[in-house]
mmCIF file of C-alpha atoms in Angstrom:
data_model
loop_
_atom_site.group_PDB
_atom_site.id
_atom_site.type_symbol
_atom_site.label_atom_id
_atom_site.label_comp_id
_atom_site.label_asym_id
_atom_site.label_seq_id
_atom_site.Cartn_x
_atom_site.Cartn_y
_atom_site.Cartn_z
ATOM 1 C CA UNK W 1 -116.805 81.133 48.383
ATOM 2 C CA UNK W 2 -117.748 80.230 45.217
ATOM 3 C CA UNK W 3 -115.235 82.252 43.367
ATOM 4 C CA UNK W 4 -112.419 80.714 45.709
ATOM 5 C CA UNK W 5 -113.797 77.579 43.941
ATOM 6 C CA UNK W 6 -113.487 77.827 40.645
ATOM 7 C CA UNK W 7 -110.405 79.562 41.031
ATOM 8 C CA UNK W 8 -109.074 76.228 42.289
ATOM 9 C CA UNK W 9 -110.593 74.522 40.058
ATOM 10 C CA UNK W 10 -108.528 77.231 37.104
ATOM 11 C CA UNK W 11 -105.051 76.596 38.581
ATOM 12 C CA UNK W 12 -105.507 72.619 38.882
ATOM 13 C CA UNK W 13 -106.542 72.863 34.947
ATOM 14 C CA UNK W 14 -103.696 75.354 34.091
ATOM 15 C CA UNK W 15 -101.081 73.160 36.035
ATOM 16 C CA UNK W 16 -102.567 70.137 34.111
ATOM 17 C CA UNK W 17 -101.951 71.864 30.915
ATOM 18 C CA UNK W 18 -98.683 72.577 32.013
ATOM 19 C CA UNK W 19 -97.649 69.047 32.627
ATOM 20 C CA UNK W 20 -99.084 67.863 29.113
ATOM 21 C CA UNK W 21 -97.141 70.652 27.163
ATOM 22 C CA UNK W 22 -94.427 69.384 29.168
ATOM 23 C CA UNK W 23 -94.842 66.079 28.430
ATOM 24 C CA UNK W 24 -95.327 66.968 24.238
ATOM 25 C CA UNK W 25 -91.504 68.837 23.926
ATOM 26 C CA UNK W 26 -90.169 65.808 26.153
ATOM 27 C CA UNK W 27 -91.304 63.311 23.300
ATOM 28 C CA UNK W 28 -90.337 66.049 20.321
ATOM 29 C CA UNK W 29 -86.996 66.186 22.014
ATOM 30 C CA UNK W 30 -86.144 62.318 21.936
ATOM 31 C CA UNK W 31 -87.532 61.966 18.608
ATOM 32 C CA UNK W 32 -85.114 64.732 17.445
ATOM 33 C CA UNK W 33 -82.158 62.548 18.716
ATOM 34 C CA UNK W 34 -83.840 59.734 17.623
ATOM 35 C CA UNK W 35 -83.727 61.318 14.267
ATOM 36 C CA UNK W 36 -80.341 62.504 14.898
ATOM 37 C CA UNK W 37 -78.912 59.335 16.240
ATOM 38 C CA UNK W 38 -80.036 57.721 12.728
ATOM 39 C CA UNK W 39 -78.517 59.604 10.157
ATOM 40 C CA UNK W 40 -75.452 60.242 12.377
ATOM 41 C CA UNK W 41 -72.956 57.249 10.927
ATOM 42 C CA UNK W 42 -73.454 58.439 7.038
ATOM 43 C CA UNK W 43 -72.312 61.914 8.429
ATOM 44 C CA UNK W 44 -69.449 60.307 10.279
ATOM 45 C CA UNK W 45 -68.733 58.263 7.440
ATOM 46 C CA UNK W 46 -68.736 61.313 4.936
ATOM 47 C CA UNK W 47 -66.717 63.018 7.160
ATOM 48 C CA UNK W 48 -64.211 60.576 7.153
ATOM 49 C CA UNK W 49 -64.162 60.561 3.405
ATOM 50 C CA UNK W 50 -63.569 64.639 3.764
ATOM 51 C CA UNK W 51 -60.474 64.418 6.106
ATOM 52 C CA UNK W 52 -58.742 61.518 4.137
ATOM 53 C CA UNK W 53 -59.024 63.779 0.814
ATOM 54 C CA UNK W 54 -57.798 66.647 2.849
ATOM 55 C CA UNK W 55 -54.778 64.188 3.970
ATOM 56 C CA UNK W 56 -54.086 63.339 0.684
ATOM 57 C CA UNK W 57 -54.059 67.044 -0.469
ATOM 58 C CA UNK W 58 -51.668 68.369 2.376
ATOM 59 C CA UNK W 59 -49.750 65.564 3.617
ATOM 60 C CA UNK W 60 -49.262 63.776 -0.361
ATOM 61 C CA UNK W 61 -50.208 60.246 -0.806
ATOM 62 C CA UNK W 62 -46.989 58.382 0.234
ATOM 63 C CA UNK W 63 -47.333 59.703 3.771
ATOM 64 C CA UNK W 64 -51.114 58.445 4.507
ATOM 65 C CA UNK W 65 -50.249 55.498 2.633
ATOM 66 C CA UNK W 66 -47.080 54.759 5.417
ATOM 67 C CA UNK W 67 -49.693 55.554 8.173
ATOM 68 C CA UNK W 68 -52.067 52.857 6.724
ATOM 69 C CA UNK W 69 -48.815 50.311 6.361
ATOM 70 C CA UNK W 70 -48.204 51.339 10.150
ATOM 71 C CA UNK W 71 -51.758 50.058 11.268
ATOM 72 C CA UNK W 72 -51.321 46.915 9.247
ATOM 73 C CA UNK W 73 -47.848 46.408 11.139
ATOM 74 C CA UNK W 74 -49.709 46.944 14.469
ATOM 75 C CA UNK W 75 -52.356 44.409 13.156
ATOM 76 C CA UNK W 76 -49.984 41.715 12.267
ATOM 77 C CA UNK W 77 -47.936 41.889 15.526
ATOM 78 C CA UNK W 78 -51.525 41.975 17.384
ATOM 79 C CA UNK W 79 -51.829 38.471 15.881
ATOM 80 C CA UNK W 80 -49.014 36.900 16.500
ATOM 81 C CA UNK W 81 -49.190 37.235 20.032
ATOM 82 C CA UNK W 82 -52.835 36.151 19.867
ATOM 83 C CA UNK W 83 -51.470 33.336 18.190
ATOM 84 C CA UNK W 84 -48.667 32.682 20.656
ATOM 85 C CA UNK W 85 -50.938 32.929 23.333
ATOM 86 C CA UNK W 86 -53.270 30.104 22.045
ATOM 87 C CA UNK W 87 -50.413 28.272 21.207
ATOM 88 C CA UNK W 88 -49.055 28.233 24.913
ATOM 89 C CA UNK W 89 -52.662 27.590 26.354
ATOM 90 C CA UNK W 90 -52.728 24.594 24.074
ATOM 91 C CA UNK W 91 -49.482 23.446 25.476
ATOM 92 C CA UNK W 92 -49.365 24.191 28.671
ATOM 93 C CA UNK W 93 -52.587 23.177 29.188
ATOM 94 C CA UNK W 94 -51.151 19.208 27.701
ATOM 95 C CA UNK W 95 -47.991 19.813 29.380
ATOM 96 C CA UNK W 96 -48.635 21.927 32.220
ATOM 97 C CA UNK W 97 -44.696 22.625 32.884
ATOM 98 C CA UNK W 98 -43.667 22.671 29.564
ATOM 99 C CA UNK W 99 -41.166 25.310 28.730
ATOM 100 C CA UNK W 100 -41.641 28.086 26.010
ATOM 101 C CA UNK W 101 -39.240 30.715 25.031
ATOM 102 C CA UNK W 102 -40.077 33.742 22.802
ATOM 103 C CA UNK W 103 -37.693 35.995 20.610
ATOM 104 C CA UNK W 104 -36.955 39.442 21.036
ATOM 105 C CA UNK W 105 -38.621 40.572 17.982
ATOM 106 C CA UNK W 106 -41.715 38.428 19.270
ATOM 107 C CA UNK W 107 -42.056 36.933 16.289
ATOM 108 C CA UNK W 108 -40.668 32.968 17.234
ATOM 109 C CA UNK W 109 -42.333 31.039 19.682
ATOM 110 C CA UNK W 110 -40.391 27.626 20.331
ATOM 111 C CA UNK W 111 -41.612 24.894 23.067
ATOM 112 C CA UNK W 112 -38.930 22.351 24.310
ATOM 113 C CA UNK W 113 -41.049 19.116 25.198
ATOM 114 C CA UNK W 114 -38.860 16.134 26.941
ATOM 115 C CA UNK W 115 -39.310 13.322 24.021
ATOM 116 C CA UNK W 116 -40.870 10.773 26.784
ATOM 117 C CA UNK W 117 -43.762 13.363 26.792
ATOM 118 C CA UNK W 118 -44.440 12.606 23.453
ATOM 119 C CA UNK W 119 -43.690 9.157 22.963
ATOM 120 C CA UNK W 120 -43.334 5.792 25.331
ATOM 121 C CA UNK W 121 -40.031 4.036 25.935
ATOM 122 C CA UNK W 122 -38.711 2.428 22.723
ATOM 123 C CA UNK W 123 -41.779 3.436 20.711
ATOM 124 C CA UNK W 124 -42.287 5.005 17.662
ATOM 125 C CA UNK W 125 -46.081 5.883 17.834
ATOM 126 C CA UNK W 126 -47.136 9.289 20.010
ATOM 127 C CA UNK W 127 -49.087 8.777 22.968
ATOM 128 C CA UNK W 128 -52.836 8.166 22.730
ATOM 129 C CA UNK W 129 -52.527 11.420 25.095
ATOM 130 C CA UNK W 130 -50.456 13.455 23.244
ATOM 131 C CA UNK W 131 -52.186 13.159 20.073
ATOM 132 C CA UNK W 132 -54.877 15.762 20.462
ATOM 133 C CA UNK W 133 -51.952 18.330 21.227
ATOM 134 C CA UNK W 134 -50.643 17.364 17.811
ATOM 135 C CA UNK W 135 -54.303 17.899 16.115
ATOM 136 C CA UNK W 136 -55.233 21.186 17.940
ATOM 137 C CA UNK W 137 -51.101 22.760 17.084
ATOM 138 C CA UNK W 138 -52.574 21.368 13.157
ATOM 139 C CA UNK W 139 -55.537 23.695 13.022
ATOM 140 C CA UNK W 140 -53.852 27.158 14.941
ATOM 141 C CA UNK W 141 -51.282 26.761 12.086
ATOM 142 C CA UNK W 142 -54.001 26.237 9.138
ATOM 143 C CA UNK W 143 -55.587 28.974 10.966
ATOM 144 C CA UNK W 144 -53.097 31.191 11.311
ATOM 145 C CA UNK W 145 -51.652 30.589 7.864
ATOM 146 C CA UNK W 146 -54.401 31.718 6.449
ATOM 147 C CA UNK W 147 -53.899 35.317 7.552
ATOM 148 C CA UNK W 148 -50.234 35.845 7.595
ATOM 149 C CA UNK W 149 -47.276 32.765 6.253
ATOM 150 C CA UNK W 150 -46.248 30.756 9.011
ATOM 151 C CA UNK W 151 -44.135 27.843 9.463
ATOM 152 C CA UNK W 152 -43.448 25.285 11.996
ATOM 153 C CA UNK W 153 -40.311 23.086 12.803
ATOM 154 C CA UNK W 154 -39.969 19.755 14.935
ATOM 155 C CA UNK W 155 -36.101 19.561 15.513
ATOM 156 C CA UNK W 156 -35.302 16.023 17.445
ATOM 157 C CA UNK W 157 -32.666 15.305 19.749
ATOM 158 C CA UNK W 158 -30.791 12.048 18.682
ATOM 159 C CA UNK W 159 -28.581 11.619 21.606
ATOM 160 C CA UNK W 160 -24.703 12.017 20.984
ATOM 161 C CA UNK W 161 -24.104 10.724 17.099
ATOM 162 C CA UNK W 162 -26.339 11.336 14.259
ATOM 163 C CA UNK W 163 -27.364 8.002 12.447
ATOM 164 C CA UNK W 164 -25.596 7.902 8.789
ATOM 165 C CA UNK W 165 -27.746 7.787 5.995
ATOM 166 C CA UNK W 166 -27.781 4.035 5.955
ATOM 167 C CA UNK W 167 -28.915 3.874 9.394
ATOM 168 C CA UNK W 168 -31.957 6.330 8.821
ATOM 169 C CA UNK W 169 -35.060 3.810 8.218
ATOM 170 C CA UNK W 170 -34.353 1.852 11.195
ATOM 171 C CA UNK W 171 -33.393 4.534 13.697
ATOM 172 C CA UNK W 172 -35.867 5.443 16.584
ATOM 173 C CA UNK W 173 -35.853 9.243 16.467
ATOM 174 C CA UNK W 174 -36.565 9.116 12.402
ATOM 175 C CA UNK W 175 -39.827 6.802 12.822
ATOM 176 C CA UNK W 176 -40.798 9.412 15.546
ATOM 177 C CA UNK W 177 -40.033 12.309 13.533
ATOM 178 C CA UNK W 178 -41.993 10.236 10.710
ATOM 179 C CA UNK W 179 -45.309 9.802 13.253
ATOM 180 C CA UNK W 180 -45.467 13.582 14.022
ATOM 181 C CA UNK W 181 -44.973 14.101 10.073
ATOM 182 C CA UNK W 182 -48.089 11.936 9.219
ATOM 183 C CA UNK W 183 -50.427 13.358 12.009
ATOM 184 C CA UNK W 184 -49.649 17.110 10.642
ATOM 185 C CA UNK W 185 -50.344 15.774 6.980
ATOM 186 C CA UNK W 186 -53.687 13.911 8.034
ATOM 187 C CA UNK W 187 -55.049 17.294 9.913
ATOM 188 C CA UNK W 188 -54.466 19.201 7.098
ATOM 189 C CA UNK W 189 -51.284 20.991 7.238
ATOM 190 C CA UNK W 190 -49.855 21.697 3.972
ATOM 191 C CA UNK W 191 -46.494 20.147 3.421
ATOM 192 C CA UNK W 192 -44.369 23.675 3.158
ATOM 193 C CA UNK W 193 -45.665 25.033 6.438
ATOM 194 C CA UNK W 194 -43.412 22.538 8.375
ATOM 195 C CA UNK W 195 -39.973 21.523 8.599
ATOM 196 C CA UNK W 196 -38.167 18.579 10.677
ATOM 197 C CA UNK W 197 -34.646 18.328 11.705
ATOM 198 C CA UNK W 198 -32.584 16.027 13.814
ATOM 199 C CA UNK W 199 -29.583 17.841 16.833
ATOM 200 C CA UNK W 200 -27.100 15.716 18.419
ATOM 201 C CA UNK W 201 -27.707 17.805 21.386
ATOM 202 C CA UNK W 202 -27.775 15.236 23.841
ATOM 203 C CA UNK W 203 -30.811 17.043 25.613
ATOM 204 C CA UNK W 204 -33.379 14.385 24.952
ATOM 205 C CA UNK W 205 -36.140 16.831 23.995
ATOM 206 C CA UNK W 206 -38.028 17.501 20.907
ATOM 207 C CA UNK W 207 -38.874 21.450 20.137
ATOM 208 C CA UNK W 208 -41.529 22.699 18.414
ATOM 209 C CA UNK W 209 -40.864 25.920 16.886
ATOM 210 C CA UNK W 210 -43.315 28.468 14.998
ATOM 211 C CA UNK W 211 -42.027 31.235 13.225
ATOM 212 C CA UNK W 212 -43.247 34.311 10.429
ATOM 213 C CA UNK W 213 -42.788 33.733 6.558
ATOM 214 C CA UNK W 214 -41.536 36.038 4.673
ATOM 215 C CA UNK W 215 -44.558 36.066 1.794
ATOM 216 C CA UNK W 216 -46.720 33.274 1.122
ATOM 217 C CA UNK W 217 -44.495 31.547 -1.504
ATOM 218 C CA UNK W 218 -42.223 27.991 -0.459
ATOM 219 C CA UNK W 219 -39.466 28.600 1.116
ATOM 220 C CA UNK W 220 -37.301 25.610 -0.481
ATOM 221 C CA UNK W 221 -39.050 23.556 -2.747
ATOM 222 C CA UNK W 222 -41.664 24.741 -5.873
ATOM 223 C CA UNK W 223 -45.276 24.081 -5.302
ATOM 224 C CA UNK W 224 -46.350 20.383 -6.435
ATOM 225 C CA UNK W 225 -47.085 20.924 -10.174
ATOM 226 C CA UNK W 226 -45.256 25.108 -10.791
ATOM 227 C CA UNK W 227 -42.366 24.678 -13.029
#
């Protein structure tokens, strides 16, 4: 009986053994990909560094530097329509059915706003309403100049007959045209990244359009101070 016992009493410490051997290689096996886990972004990293000179070597440098040009295509056209969609949100959420239109190329974006939208009857100065649209359009163009040349353009509908040049400081649509002018220039907008124009239409609607730059340089007049 007593040898039954402390043959028992044998297993139960064998088994317990067991588990705490188990237990050891369970915590030497996480610390291994612990360890591995750590020094595994250098590798990647050098390894990266390996295949580009191995591009370079086989494929010659024009070729990888076209695939590089090719992401920084795919990046630019990623952020125009991330900057065409905040543009829309910002109007459509003033104007909720205000209508937008969108090139083919996807690179214009154009809103045409009915002019009463903007401004009251026989007024000059934009709505008290209106004004934060005209703010908030200011900074997504600062923005968005920033990373790649972009311009803006206000064209105005005058009706059926364009005023003469005489008739140009008095006329309605000009002092508008002049209001939307001065609340781009007090947000910040630089002067060359906006362009107003006046259409005999007859459609009664203003349209904001936003379009790519070709390089960062003005398009028709020199900086204020370059020869």
């Amino acid at each position: 009986m007593l040898g039954y016992s402390q043959q028992i009493t044998k297993e139960r410490t064998a088994n317990k053994n067991t588990t705490i051997v188990f237990v050891a290689l369970y915590f030497l096996l996480l610390a291994f990909f612990i360890y591995l886990t750590s020094i595994s972004e250098p590798a990647e990293e050098r390894i990266r560094s390996v295949i580009g000179s191995i591009d370079v070597t086989f494929k010659g440098k024009e070729k990888v530097q076209s695939e590089a040009q090719s992401t920084e295509f795919k990046s630019k056209d990623l952020g125009t329509a991330t900057f065409h969609a905040e543009l829309k949100q910002v109007y459509e959420t003033a104007i909720p059915l205000v209508q937008s239109e969108i090139n083919k190329q996807g690179d214009i974006l154009q809103f045409r706003i009915p002019v009463s939208q903007i401004f009251p009857d026989g007024t000059s100065s934009v709505r008290d309403t209106r004004e934060q649209l005209i703010t908030r359009t200011a900074s997504l163009l600062i923005k968005r100049s920033g990373i790649v040349p972009t311009d803006m353009e206000i064209l105005m509908d005058v009706g059926n007959d364009l005023p003469a040049a005489a008739e140009m400081r008095g006329n309605l649509t000009v002092k508008r045209i002049d209001s939307l002018v001065t609340l781009l220039l007090d947000a910040g907008v630089p002067a060359r990244n906006f362009f107003v124009g006046l259409t005999n239409a007859n459609t009664d609607e203003i349209v904001f359009r936003f379009y790519i730059r070709e390089n960062f340089n003005n398009q028709f007049r020199n900086e204020e101070g370059a020869n």
